[in-house]
Coordinates of C-alpha atoms and ligand atoms in Angstrom, one line a residue:
Chain A
M1 CA 117.2 76.5 102.3
S2 CA 117.7 80.1 101.4
L3 CA 115.5 81.6 98.7
L4 CA 118.2 84.2 98.1
R5 CA 121.9 83.6 98.9
V6 CA 124.7 86.0 98.5
E7 CA 128.3 84.6 98.6
N8 CA 131.4 86.7 98.9
L9 CA 129.8 89.5 97.0
S10 CA 131.9 92.6 96.2
K11 CA 131.3 95.7 94.2
E12 CA 133.9 98.3 93.6
F13 CA 133.5 101.7 92.1
G14 CA 136.9 103.0 91.0
G15 CA 138.5 102.2 94.4
V16 CA 135.4 102.6 96.5
H17 CA 134.4 99.2 98.0
A18 CA 130.6 99.8 98.1
V19 CA 130.0 96.1 99.0
E20 CA 132.9 94.0 100.2
D21 CA 133.0 90.2 100.6
L22 CA 129.5 90.0 101.8
S23 CA 127.7 86.7 102.4
F24 CA 124.3 86.0 103.8
G25 CA 121.1 84.1 103.2
I26 CA 117.4 85.0 103.2
K27 CA 114.8 82.3 104.0
A28 CA 111.6 82.2 102.1
S29 CA 108.5 83.8 103.6
T30 CA 110.4 86.0 106.1
I31 CA 110.8 89.7 106.5
H32 CA 114.5 90.4 106.4
S33 CA 115.8 93.9 107.0
I34 CA 119.1 95.4 106.0
I35 CA 120.3 98.4 108.0
G36 CA 123.4 100.5 108.1
P37 CA 124.4 104.2 107.9
N38 CA 124.2 106.1 104.7
G39 CA 126.8 104.9 102.3
A40 CA 127.0 101.5 103.9
G41 CA 126.2 99.9 100.5
K42 CA 122.5 98.9 101.0
T43 CA 121.3 100.4 97.7
T44 CA 124.3 99.0 95.9
L45 CA 123.5 95.6 97.3
F46 CA 119.9 95.9 95.9
N47 CA 121.3 97.0 92.6
L48 CA 123.5 94.0 92.5
I49 CA 120.7 91.6 93.5
S50 CA 118.3 93.0 91.0
G51 CA 120.8 92.9 88.1
L52 CA 121.2 96.6 87.6
Y53 CA 124.9 96.3 88.6
T54 CA 127.3 93.4 87.8
P55 CA 129.3 92.3 90.8
T56 CA 133.1 92.7 90.8
S57 CA 133.2 89.3 92.3
G58 CA 131.0 86.8 94.2
R59 CA 127.8 84.9 93.6
I60 CA 124.1 85.6 93.9
L61 CA 121.8 82.6 94.1
L62 CA 118.1 82.9 93.6
A63 CA 116.4 79.6 94.5
E64 CA 119.8 77.9 94.2
E65 CA 120.4 79.2 90.7
D66 CA 123.4 81.5 90.1
V67 CA 121.8 84.6 88.6
V68 CA 124.8 86.9 88.2
G69 CA 124.8 88.4 84.7
L70 CA 121.1 88.0 84.2
A71 CA 119.3 91.2 83.2
P72 CA 116.8 92.7 85.6
Y73 CA 113.8 91.7 83.4
A74 CA 115.0 88.1 83.5
L75 CA 115.3 88.3 87.3
A76 CA 111.8 89.7 87.4
A77 CA 110.6 86.6 85.5
R78 CA 112.3 84.5 88.2
G79 CA 110.3 86.2 90.9
L80 CA 112.4 89.1 92.0
S81 CA 111.0 92.6 92.2
R82 CA 111.9 95.8 93.9
T83 CA 111.2 99.5 94.7
F84 CA 113.6 102.4 94.6
Q85 CA 115.0 104.7 97.2
N86 CA 114.8 107.5 94.7
L87 CA 111.4 107.1 93.1
Q88 CA 111.3 105.5 89.7
I89 CA 107.8 106.3 88.6
F90 CA 106.5 106.3 85.0
F91 CA 105.4 109.9 85.1
N92 CA 104.1 109.7 81.6
M93 CA 101.3 107.4 82.7
T94 CA 98.4 107.2 85.1
A95 CA 98.8 105.5 88.4
L96 CA 96.8 102.6 87.2
E97 CA 99.0 102.2 84.1
N98 CA 102.1 102.3 86.3
V99 CA 100.8 99.2 88.0
M100 CA 99.7 97.7 84.7
V101 CA 103.4 97.8 83.6
G102 CA 104.1 95.7 86.6
L103 CA 101.8 93.1 85.1
H104 CA 103.9 92.9 82.0
L105 CA 105.1 89.4 82.5
H106 CA 101.6 88.0 83.1
V107 CA 99.8 89.5 80.2
D108 CA 99.5 88.7 76.5
R109 CA 102.2 90.7 74.7
R110 CA 102.6 88.7 71.5
F111 CA 103.4 91.2 68.7
W112 CA 101.1 90.1 65.8
P113 CA 97.9 89.6 67.8
T114 CA 98.6 93.0 69.4
L115 CA 99.2 94.7 66.0
L116 CA 96.0 93.3 64.6
R117 CA 94.1 93.5 67.9
L118 CA 93.2 89.8 67.7
G119 CA 93.1 87.1 70.3
G120 CA 90.9 89.0 72.7
I121 CA 93.5 91.7 73.4
A122 CA 90.8 94.2 74.3
R123 CA 89.2 91.9 76.8
K124 CA 92.5 91.0 78.4
E125 CA 93.3 94.7 78.8
E126 CA 90.1 95.1 80.8
L127 CA 91.1 92.2 83.0
A128 CA 94.6 93.7 83.5
R129 CA 93.0 97.0 84.4
Q130 CA 90.9 95.3 87.1
R131 CA 93.8 93.4 88.5
A132 CA 95.9 96.6 88.7
A133 CA 93.0 98.4 90.4
E134 CA 92.8 95.6 92.9
L135 CA 96.5 96.0 93.7
M136 CA 96.1 99.8 94.1
R137 CA 93.4 99.1 96.6
F138 CA 95.6 96.6 98.4
V139 CA 98.3 99.3 98.9
G140 CA 95.7 101.9 99.9
L141 CA 95.6 103.9 96.7
A142 CA 91.9 103.4 95.9
S143 CA 91.4 107.2 95.6
Y144 CA 94.1 107.5 92.9
L145 CA 92.7 105.0 90.3
D146 CA 92.3 107.7 87.6
A147 CA 95.1 110.0 88.7
D148 CA 98.1 110.9 86.6
A149 CA 101.2 109.7 88.4
S150 CA 102.6 113.2 88.0
S151 CA 99.8 114.7 90.1
M152 CA 100.3 112.4 93.1
P153 CA 101.9 113.3 96.4
Y154 CA 105.2 111.7 97.4
G155 CA 103.7 109.3 100.0
A156 CA 101.3 107.9 97.5
L157 CA 104.0 107.4 94.9
K158 CA 106.0 105.3 97.4
R159 CA 103.0 103.0 97.7
L160 CA 102.5 103.1 93.9
E161 CA 105.9 101.6 93.5
I162 CA 105.0 98.8 95.9
A163 CA 101.8 98.1 94.0
R164 CA 103.7 98.0 90.7
A165 CA 106.3 95.7 92.2
L166 CA 103.6 93.4 93.6
A167 CA 102.0 93.2 90.2
S168 CA 104.9 91.1 88.8
K169 CA 103.9 88.5 91.4
P170 CA 107.3 88.4 93.1
K171 CA 108.5 85.6 95.3
I172 CA 110.9 88.1 96.8
L173 CA 110.4 91.8 97.1
L174 CA 113.2 94.3 97.8
L175 CA 112.0 97.6 99.4
D176 CA 114.6 100.4 99.4
E177 CA 113.6 102.8 102.2
P178 CA 109.8 102.7 101.7
A179 CA 109.2 104.9 104.7
A180 CA 111.8 107.6 103.9
G181 CA 110.3 111.0 103.9
L182 CA 107.0 109.8 105.3
N183 CA 105.2 111.1 108.4
A184 CA 104.3 108.9 111.3
A185 CA 100.9 108.0 110.1
E186 CA 102.2 107.1 106.6
T187 CA 105.0 105.1 108.1
E188 CA 102.4 103.2 110.1
A189 CA 100.5 102.4 106.9
I190 CA 103.7 101.2 105.3
D191 CA 104.3 99.0 108.3
G192 CA 100.9 97.4 107.9
L193 CA 101.4 97.0 104.2
I194 CA 104.7 95.2 104.6
R195 CA 103.1 92.8 107.1
K196 CA 100.1 92.3 104.8
T197 CA 102.4 91.6 101.9
A198 CA 104.5 89.1 103.8
E199 CA 101.3 87.3 104.8
T200 CA 100.6 86.6 101.2
G201 CA 103.8 84.6 101.1
V202 CA 106.1 87.1 99.6
T203 CA 109.6 87.2 101.1
V204 CA 110.3 90.8 101.9
V205 CA 113.8 92.4 102.1
L206 CA 113.6 95.8 103.7
V207 CA 116.2 98.5 103.7
E208 CA 115.0 101.2 106.1
H209 CA 116.3 103.8 108.6
D210 CA 113.2 103.9 110.7
M211 CA 114.3 101.7 113.6
R212 CA 110.8 101.3 115.1
L213 CA 109.6 100.0 111.8
V214 CA 112.6 97.7 111.3
M215 CA 112.7 96.3 114.8
G216 CA 108.9 95.7 114.7
V217 CA 108.5 93.9 111.4
S218 CA 111.7 92.0 110.9
D219 CA 112.3 88.3 111.4
Q220 CA 116.0 88.8 110.7
I221 CA 118.2 91.8 110.5
L222 CA 121.5 92.3 108.6
V223 CA 123.7 95.2 109.6
L224 CA 126.1 96.7 107.0
D225 CA 128.9 99.2 107.5
N226 CA 131.3 100.3 104.8
G227 CA 130.0 97.5 102.6
R228 CA 130.8 94.8 105.1
K229 CA 128.6 92.7 107.4
L230 CA 128.7 94.1 110.9
G231 CA 126.3 91.7 112.4
E232 CA 123.1 89.8 111.9
G233 CA 120.3 88.1 113.8
A234 CA 116.9 88.6 115.2
A235 CA 116.0 92.1 116.3
A236 CA 116.9 91.5 120.0
E237 CA 120.3 90.1 119.1
V238 CA 121.2 92.9 116.8
R239 CA 120.0 95.4 119.3
S240 CA 122.4 94.1 121.9
N241 CA 125.3 93.4 119.6
P242 CA 128.2 95.6 120.9
A243 CA 129.8 96.0 117.5
V244 CA 126.6 97.2 116.0
I245 CA 125.9 99.6 118.9
Q246 CA 129.4 101.1 118.8
A247 CA 130.0 101.4 115.0
Y248 CA 126.6 102.1 113.7
L249 CA 124.4 103.5 116.5
G250 CA 126.9 105.3 118.6
A251 CA 125.4 106.4 121.9
A252 CA 121.8 106.5 120.7
S253 CA 119.7 103.7 122.1
L254 CA 118.1 101.3 119.8
G255 CA 114.4 101.1 119.4
G256 CA 114.0 104.8 118.9
T257 CA 113.4 106.3 115.5
D258 CA 115.7 107.5 112.8
V259 CA 118.9 106.8 114.6
A260 CA 120.8 106.3 111.4
R261 CA 119.8 109.4 109.6
Chain B
M1 CA 79.2 99.7 70.0
T2 CA 78.2 103.3 70.5
S3 CA 80.2 103.4 73.7
R4 CA 83.2 102.1 71.8
L5 CA 82.9 105.0 69.4
M6 CA 83.0 107.4 72.3
T7 CA 86.5 106.3 73.4
P8 CA 89.4 108.4 72.2
R9 CA 90.4 105.3 70.2
G10 CA 87.2 104.5 68.5
G11 CA 86.1 108.1 68.2
G12 CA 89.4 109.1 66.8
L13 CA 89.5 106.4 64.2
L14 CA 86.0 107.3 63.1
A15 CA 86.8 111.0 63.0
L16 CA 89.9 110.3 60.9
A17 CA 87.9 108.2 58.5
I18 CA 85.3 111.0 58.1
L19 CA 88.0 113.6 57.7
I20 CA 89.7 111.6 55.0
A21 CA 86.4 110.9 53.3
A22 CA 85.2 114.5 53.5
T23 CA 88.3 116.4 52.6
P24 CA 88.0 115.8 48.8
L25 CA 84.7 117.8 49.0
I26 CA 86.6 120.9 49.8
L27 CA 89.7 120.4 47.7
P28 CA 89.2 122.7 44.7
N29 CA 91.7 121.3 42.3
A30 CA 94.5 118.8 41.6
F31 CA 97.0 121.1 43.2
Y32 CA 95.3 120.7 46.6
F33 CA 95.0 116.9 46.0
D34 CA 98.7 116.9 45.5
V35 CA 99.3 118.7 48.8
A36 CA 96.9 116.4 50.6
V37 CA 98.7 113.3 49.2
R38 CA 102.1 114.7 50.4
A39 CA 100.6 115.5 53.8
G40 CA 99.2 112.0 54.0
I41 CA 102.6 110.4 53.2
N42 CA 104.4 112.5 55.8
A43 CA 101.7 111.7 58.3
I44 CA 102.4 107.9 57.8
V45 CA 106.0 108.5 58.6
C46 CA 105.2 110.7 61.6
V47 CA 102.8 108.1 63.0
G48 CA 105.7 105.6 63.1
L49 CA 108.2 108.2 64.2
N50 CA 105.9 109.2 67.0
L51 CA 105.9 105.7 68.4
L52 CA 109.6 105.9 68.6
I53 CA 110.0 109.5 69.8
G54 CA 106.8 110.3 71.6
Y55 CA 106.0 106.9 73.2
A56 CA 109.3 105.2 73.7
G57 CA 111.2 108.4 74.2
Q58 CA 114.0 107.6 71.7
I59 CA 115.0 110.4 69.4
S60 CA 116.0 109.8 65.8
L61 CA 117.5 112.4 63.6
G62 CA 118.1 110.0 60.8
H63 CA 114.7 108.7 59.7
A64 CA 114.9 110.4 56.4
G65 CA 117.6 107.8 55.7
F66 CA 115.0 105.0 56.0
L67 CA 112.5 107.1 54.0
G68 CA 115.2 107.5 51.4
L69 CA 116.1 103.8 51.3
G70 CA 112.5 103.0 50.7
A71 CA 112.3 105.6 48.0
Y72 CA 115.5 104.6 46.3
G73 CA 115.0 100.9 46.8
S74 CA 111.6 101.1 45.0
A75 CA 113.1 103.4 42.4
V76 CA 116.0 101.2 41.5
L77 CA 114.1 97.9 41.6
T78 CA 111.3 99.2 39.4
A79 CA 113.2 101.6 37.0
T80 CA 116.5 99.6 36.6
Y81 CA 115.3 96.0 37.2
G82 CA 111.7 96.3 36.1
W83 CA 110.2 94.9 39.2
P84 CA 106.5 95.4 39.9
P85 CA 106.3 98.4 42.3
L86 CA 104.4 96.5 45.1
L87 CA 107.1 93.9 45.2
A88 CA 109.8 96.5 45.1
M89 CA 108.2 98.4 48.0
T90 CA 107.9 95.2 50.0
L91 CA 111.5 94.1 49.5
A92 CA 112.8 97.7 50.2
A93 CA 110.7 97.7 53.5
A94 CA 112.0 94.3 54.4
V95 CA 115.6 95.3 53.8
V96 CA 115.1 98.5 55.8
G97 CA 113.6 96.5 58.6
V98 CA 116.6 94.2 58.7
L99 CA 119.0 97.2 58.6
A100 CA 117.1 98.9 61.4
F101 CA 117.1 95.7 63.4
A102 CA 120.9 95.4 62.9
V103 CA 121.7 98.9 64.0
A104 CA 119.1 99.2 66.7
R105 CA 120.9 97.4 69.6
P106 CA 124.2 99.3 69.4
V107 CA 122.5 102.6 68.6
L108 CA 119.6 102.5 71.1
R109 CA 122.0 101.6 73.9
L110 CA 122.9 105.3 73.7
K111 CA 120.8 108.0 75.4
G112 CA 120.1 111.7 74.9
H113 CA 122.6 113.6 72.8
Y114 CA 124.5 110.4 72.0
L115 CA 121.5 108.8 70.5
A116 CA 120.7 111.9 68.5
M117 CA 124.2 112.0 67.2
A118 CA 124.3 108.3 66.3
T119 CA 121.0 108.4 64.4
L120 CA 122.1 111.7 62.7
G121 CA 125.2 109.9 61.6
L122 CA 123.2 107.0 60.3
G123 CA 121.1 109.3 58.2
V124 CA 124.1 111.2 56.9
I125 CA 125.8 107.9 55.8
I126 CA 122.7 106.8 53.9
S127 CA 122.5 110.3 52.3
I128 CA 126.2 110.1 51.3
V129 CA 125.8 106.7 49.8
V130 CA 122.8 107.9 47.8
N131 CA 124.8 110.9 46.6
N132 CA 127.9 109.0 45.7
E133 CA 126.6 105.8 44.1
A134 CA 125.6 107.8 41.0
A135 CA 125.7 104.7 38.8
I136 CA 122.8 103.3 40.7
T137 CA 121.0 106.3 42.1
G138 CA 121.7 109.0 39.6
G139 CA 123.7 110.8 42.3
P140 CA 122.8 114.5 42.9
D141 CA 120.8 114.5 39.6
G142 CA 118.2 112.2 41.1
M143 CA 116.3 109.5 39.2
T144 CA 112.9 109.0 37.6
V145 CA 110.6 106.5 39.1
P146 CA 107.9 104.6 37.3
P147 CA 104.3 105.1 38.5
L148 CA 102.6 102.8 40.9
D149 CA 100.5 100.1 39.3
L150 CA 98.3 97.6 41.1
A151 CA 97.8 94.4 39.1
G152 CA 98.2 96.2 35.8
W153 CA 96.2 99.3 36.9
T154 CA 98.4 102.3 36.7
I155 CA 97.7 104.9 39.4
D156 CA 98.3 108.3 37.8
S157 CA 95.6 110.6 39.0
E158 CA 95.9 112.7 42.1
A159 CA 92.4 111.7 43.2
V160 CA 93.1 108.0 43.1
W161 CA 96.4 108.6 44.9
Y162 CA 94.5 110.5 47.5
W163 CA 92.3 107.6 48.3
L164 CA 95.2 105.2 48.4
V165 CA 97.3 107.3 50.7
G166 CA 94.2 108.1 52.8
L167 CA 93.5 104.4 53.3
A168 CA 97.2 103.7 54.0
L169 CA 97.2 106.5 56.6
W170 CA 94.1 105.2 58.3
V171 CA 95.5 101.7 58.5
A172 CA 98.8 103.0 59.9
V173 CA 97.0 105.0 62.6
W174 CA 94.9 101.9 63.4
L175 CA 98.0 99.7 63.7
A176 CA 99.7 102.3 65.9
L177 CA 96.7 102.6 68.2
N178 CA 96.5 98.8 68.4
I179 CA 100.1 98.8 69.7
I180 CA 99.6 101.8 72.0
H181 CA 96.5 100.4 73.7
S182 CA 98.2 97.1 74.7
P183 CA 100.9 95.8 77.0
V184 CA 103.4 96.3 74.2
G185 CA 102.5 100.0 74.0
R186 CA 102.7 100.3 77.8
A187 CA 106.1 98.7 77.7
L188 CA 107.2 101.3 75.1
R189 CA 106.0 104.1 77.3
S190 CA 107.6 102.6 80.4
V191 CA 110.9 102.8 78.6
H192 CA 110.3 106.5 78.2
G193 CA 109.2 106.9 81.8
S194 CA 112.0 105.0 83.6
E195 CA 114.2 102.5 82.0
V196 CA 115.3 100.9 85.3
A197 CA 111.8 100.6 86.5
A198 CA 110.7 99.1 83.3
E199 CA 113.5 96.5 83.5
V200 CA 112.7 95.5 87.0
S201 CA 109.0 95.2 86.1
G202 CA 110.0 92.6 83.6
V203 CA 110.2 94.7 80.4
D204 CA 113.1 93.7 78.1
T205 CA 113.8 97.3 77.3
A206 CA 116.4 96.6 74.6
R207 CA 113.9 94.3 72.8
Y208 CA 111.1 96.9 72.9
K209 CA 113.4 99.7 71.7
T210 CA 114.5 97.5 68.8
L211 CA 110.9 96.7 68.0
V212 CA 109.7 100.3 67.8
F213 CA 112.8 101.3 65.9
V214 CA 112.1 98.7 63.3
I215 CA 108.4 99.5 63.1
S216 CA 109.1 103.2 62.6
A217 CA 111.8 102.5 60.0
V218 CA 109.6 100.1 58.0
L219 CA 106.7 102.7 58.0
A220 CA 109.2 105.3 56.8
S221 CA 110.4 103.0 54.1
L222 CA 106.9 102.2 52.9
A223 CA 106.0 105.9 52.9
G224 CA 109.3 106.7 51.0
S225 CA 108.4 104.1 48.4
L226 CA 104.9 105.6 48.0
S227 CA 106.3 109.1 47.7
A228 CA 108.8 108.0 45.1
H229 CA 106.1 106.3 42.9
Y230 CA 103.8 109.2 43.4
G231 CA 106.3 112.0 42.7
G232 CA 107.9 110.1 39.8
F233 CA 111.3 111.7 40.6
I234 CA 113.6 111.5 43.6
T235 CA 116.7 113.4 44.5
P236 CA 119.1 113.1 47.5
S237 CA 117.3 116.0 49.1
D238 CA 114.6 113.5 50.0
V239 CA 117.1 111.7 52.1
S240 CA 118.8 114.8 53.6
F241 CA 119.4 115.7 57.2
F242 CA 116.9 118.5 56.8
R243 CA 114.2 116.1 55.8
S244 CA 114.8 114.2 59.1
I245 CA 114.5 117.5 61.0
E246 CA 111.3 118.3 59.2
L247 CA 109.8 114.9 60.3
V248 CA 110.8 115.4 63.9
T249 CA 109.4 119.0 63.8
M250 CA 106.0 117.6 62.6
V251 CA 105.9 115.1 65.5
V252 CA 106.9 117.6 68.1
L253 CA 104.5 120.3 66.9
G254 CA 101.6 117.9 66.6
G255 CA 102.3 116.5 70.0
M256 CA 104.6 113.8 71.3
A257 CA 102.9 110.7 72.4
S258 CA 99.8 111.5 70.5
T259 CA 99.1 109.6 67.3
F260 CA 96.5 112.1 66.0
G261 CA 98.9 114.8 67.0
A262 CA 101.5 113.3 64.7
V263 CA 99.0 113.4 61.9
V264 CA 98.0 117.0 62.6
G265 CA 101.6 118.1 62.8
A266 CA 102.4 116.4 59.5
V267 CA 99.4 118.0 57.8
I268 CA 100.0 121.5 59.0
L269 CA 103.7 121.5 58.2
T270 CA 103.1 120.0 54.8
I271 CA 100.4 122.5 53.9
L272 CA 102.1 125.7 55.2
P273 CA 105.1 125.8 52.8
Q274 CA 102.7 125.1 49.9
V275 CA 100.2 127.8 50.6
L276 CA 102.5 130.5 52.0
T277 CA 105.0 131.1 49.2
W278 CA 107.4 133.1 51.3
F279 CA 107.6 130.1 53.7
A280 CA 109.4 128.1 51.0
D281 CA 112.2 130.7 50.8
Y282 CA 113.0 130.5 54.5
E283 CA 111.9 126.9 55.0
H284 CA 114.9 125.7 57.0
M285 CA 114.8 128.7 59.3
I286 CA 111.1 128.5 59.9
F287 CA 111.1 124.8 60.7
G288 CA 113.9 125.4 63.2
L289 CA 111.9 128.3 64.7
I290 CA 108.8 126.2 65.0
L291 CA 110.7 123.4 66.6
M292 CA 112.3 125.9 69.1
L293 CA 109.1 127.7 69.9
T294 CA 107.1 124.5 70.4
M295 CA 109.7 123.1 72.7
I296 CA 109.7 126.3 74.8
F297 CA 106.0 127.3 74.8
M298 CA 104.1 124.1 74.1
P299 CA 106.4 121.1 74.9
K300 CA 103.4 118.7 74.8
G301 CA 102.6 119.8 71.3
L302 CA 99.3 121.0 69.7
V303 CA 96.9 118.1 70.1
P304 CA 97.7 117.1 73.7
S305 CA 97.7 120.8 74.8
L306 CA 94.4 121.5 73.1
T307 CA 92.9 118.3 74.6
V308 CA 93.9 119.5 78.1
L309 CA 92.3 122.9 77.4
F310 CA 89.2 121.2 76.1
R311 CA 89.0 119.0 79.2
I312 CA 89.4 122.0 81.5
R313 CA 86.6 123.8 79.6
L314 CA 84.4 120.8 80.1
G315 CA 85.3 120.6 83.7
A316 CA 86.3 117.0 83.2
R317 CA 89.2 115.6 85.2
G318 CA 92.1 113.2 85.3
G319 CA 93.4 110.6 82.9
S320 CA 96.2 110.9 80.5
A321 CA 94.9 108.1 78.2
P322 CA 97.2 108.0 75.2
T323 CA 95.6 109.2 72.0
Ligands
ADP1 N1 127.1 104.2 90.7 C1 128.0 104.5 91.6 N2 129.2 105.0 91.2 C2 130.1 105.2 92.1 N3 130.0 105.1 93.4 C3 128.8 104.6 93.9 C4 127.8 104.2 93.0 N4 126.7 103.8 93.7 C5 127.1 103.8 95.0 N5 128.4 104.3 95.1 C6 129.1 104.5 96.4 O1 129.0 103.3 97.1 C7 128.8 103.5 98.5 C8 127.5 102.9 98.9 O2 126.4 103.6 98.5 P1 124.9 103.1 98.6 O3 124.9 101.7 98.2 O4 124.1 104.1 97.9 O5 124.7 103.2 100.2 P2 123.4 103.2 101.0 O6 122.2 102.8 100.2 O7 123.7 102.2 102.1 O8 123.2 104.6 101.6 C9 128.9 105.0 98.6 O9 130.2 105.4 99.0 C10 128.5 105.5 97.3 O10 129.1 106.8 97.0
MG2 MG1 120.5 103.8 99.8

């Protein structure tokens, strides 16, 4: 049974078929990568799955429930979370507060007790703070606990988004190019973080150009080109798929880094 | 307990209480009490408006409309229909709350300039209605409003008004801080920071924008009612577009996303036109200039900028805890 299933999904932007008649499934507790050249439709696919875009046609099933038309926050409540290729950080907050927003669905947010500061709101805030700090340590941001998000370097912000996404306790986590713009050591750390996250039982869907990272961590890989599926399978299968090699990778050998950039 | 007073929240509330309590000691006469009461009423509006503009990042150029509805609602219900002022205030605030709720979804779907224009339009419509419905509102001539009375006790001295408004302001600040230092407040700030990130984090952004719009409108309405009963006379200028700009300028000058900043901004910009007589002649121009200069040279506003300066002086680091 697939935790996430996409059936005949299409998204058109005024004539541009960003995603076209795409079908695939993602099994629970796996790491599933989606690769493809720039403009292949990977981010659009994430935007469709996370409810930011409405499909032109097709179905998206999360735990066998059709979730097309649900708002992103409703999808978050059903266990779907994500990060962004172009950072979406709350720059008006501290790093810790960014992660605390991720806890939104799991904290007391009733209006009247909040307004009158009743019902142990202050104590619950302290617990939320501790939980957020824990998550920051989990992603390797222990040194940024008190930092303003606006003062943090790019690499740390990438991880901050992951911590925030994890805070919502997702069943399935979509990562859109988490290693883009990172150096080798930072990419290594992201690699470890993805594995650690998957070990906690979270299903990870990874969009990434770094082939070493993708080939190393993925249980399953889906290759997109021009919004369509070009191939799918385990790393070894994808690596030897002639259509994939020809259309997407050209002459470059697989297993190197950054071939798709 | 002492540690709680050292936090920006506890310390700020205590400082505000002391300031409110001590100010009468330096107010030489009734004229200054009058200025202080007006400053306090503006501050109440600004505390609410700051939740909307400063925290949630949603501009409104129409809040004088809500202020005016509170003022005229109270005025008409008490003067024409003989209602007790407290009941009139409450009903006016409830109606304004419902109106704000009704317009919030369509209006707050807009962003940036579009939101500014839509709220401006809302304020203008209310102002036109107040001007044109002369049979009810007295039109451009304005109308007299009976004084506030609490269970038969008529409040007519500036000093008593001072304490009443001081208490109301303190409560408004307390409520605002309660919201800010909670998941609800963080949700509001997340809408400001990144609406898509807020949504995927589980924040129903439309709901929170509506909530803060209603809160700010209700506070404006209550303050409008207070000012009507206090002043005893209202005219459509209390509901004008310029009044909306004045309120926004107070929030921006004091410091967006700073509750105490909103209070400081309101106090400064209420006092200035009263003590500098030449100010009144060029009021519109000067408010515009202050708004412009603040945006250019001190976009964070007075209180946040001074806080940063103070921290640097002390050598303290980090943390943008909302005040
Ligand atoms: N909001 C949008 N409006 C119009 N076209 C879009 C939009 N988002 C994506 N596209 C187009 O859809 C195609 C796929 O883009 P994208 O999903 O960002 O690809 P990828 O993430 O694989 O690089 C591109 O041709 C892009 O220009
Ligand atoms: Mg992309």
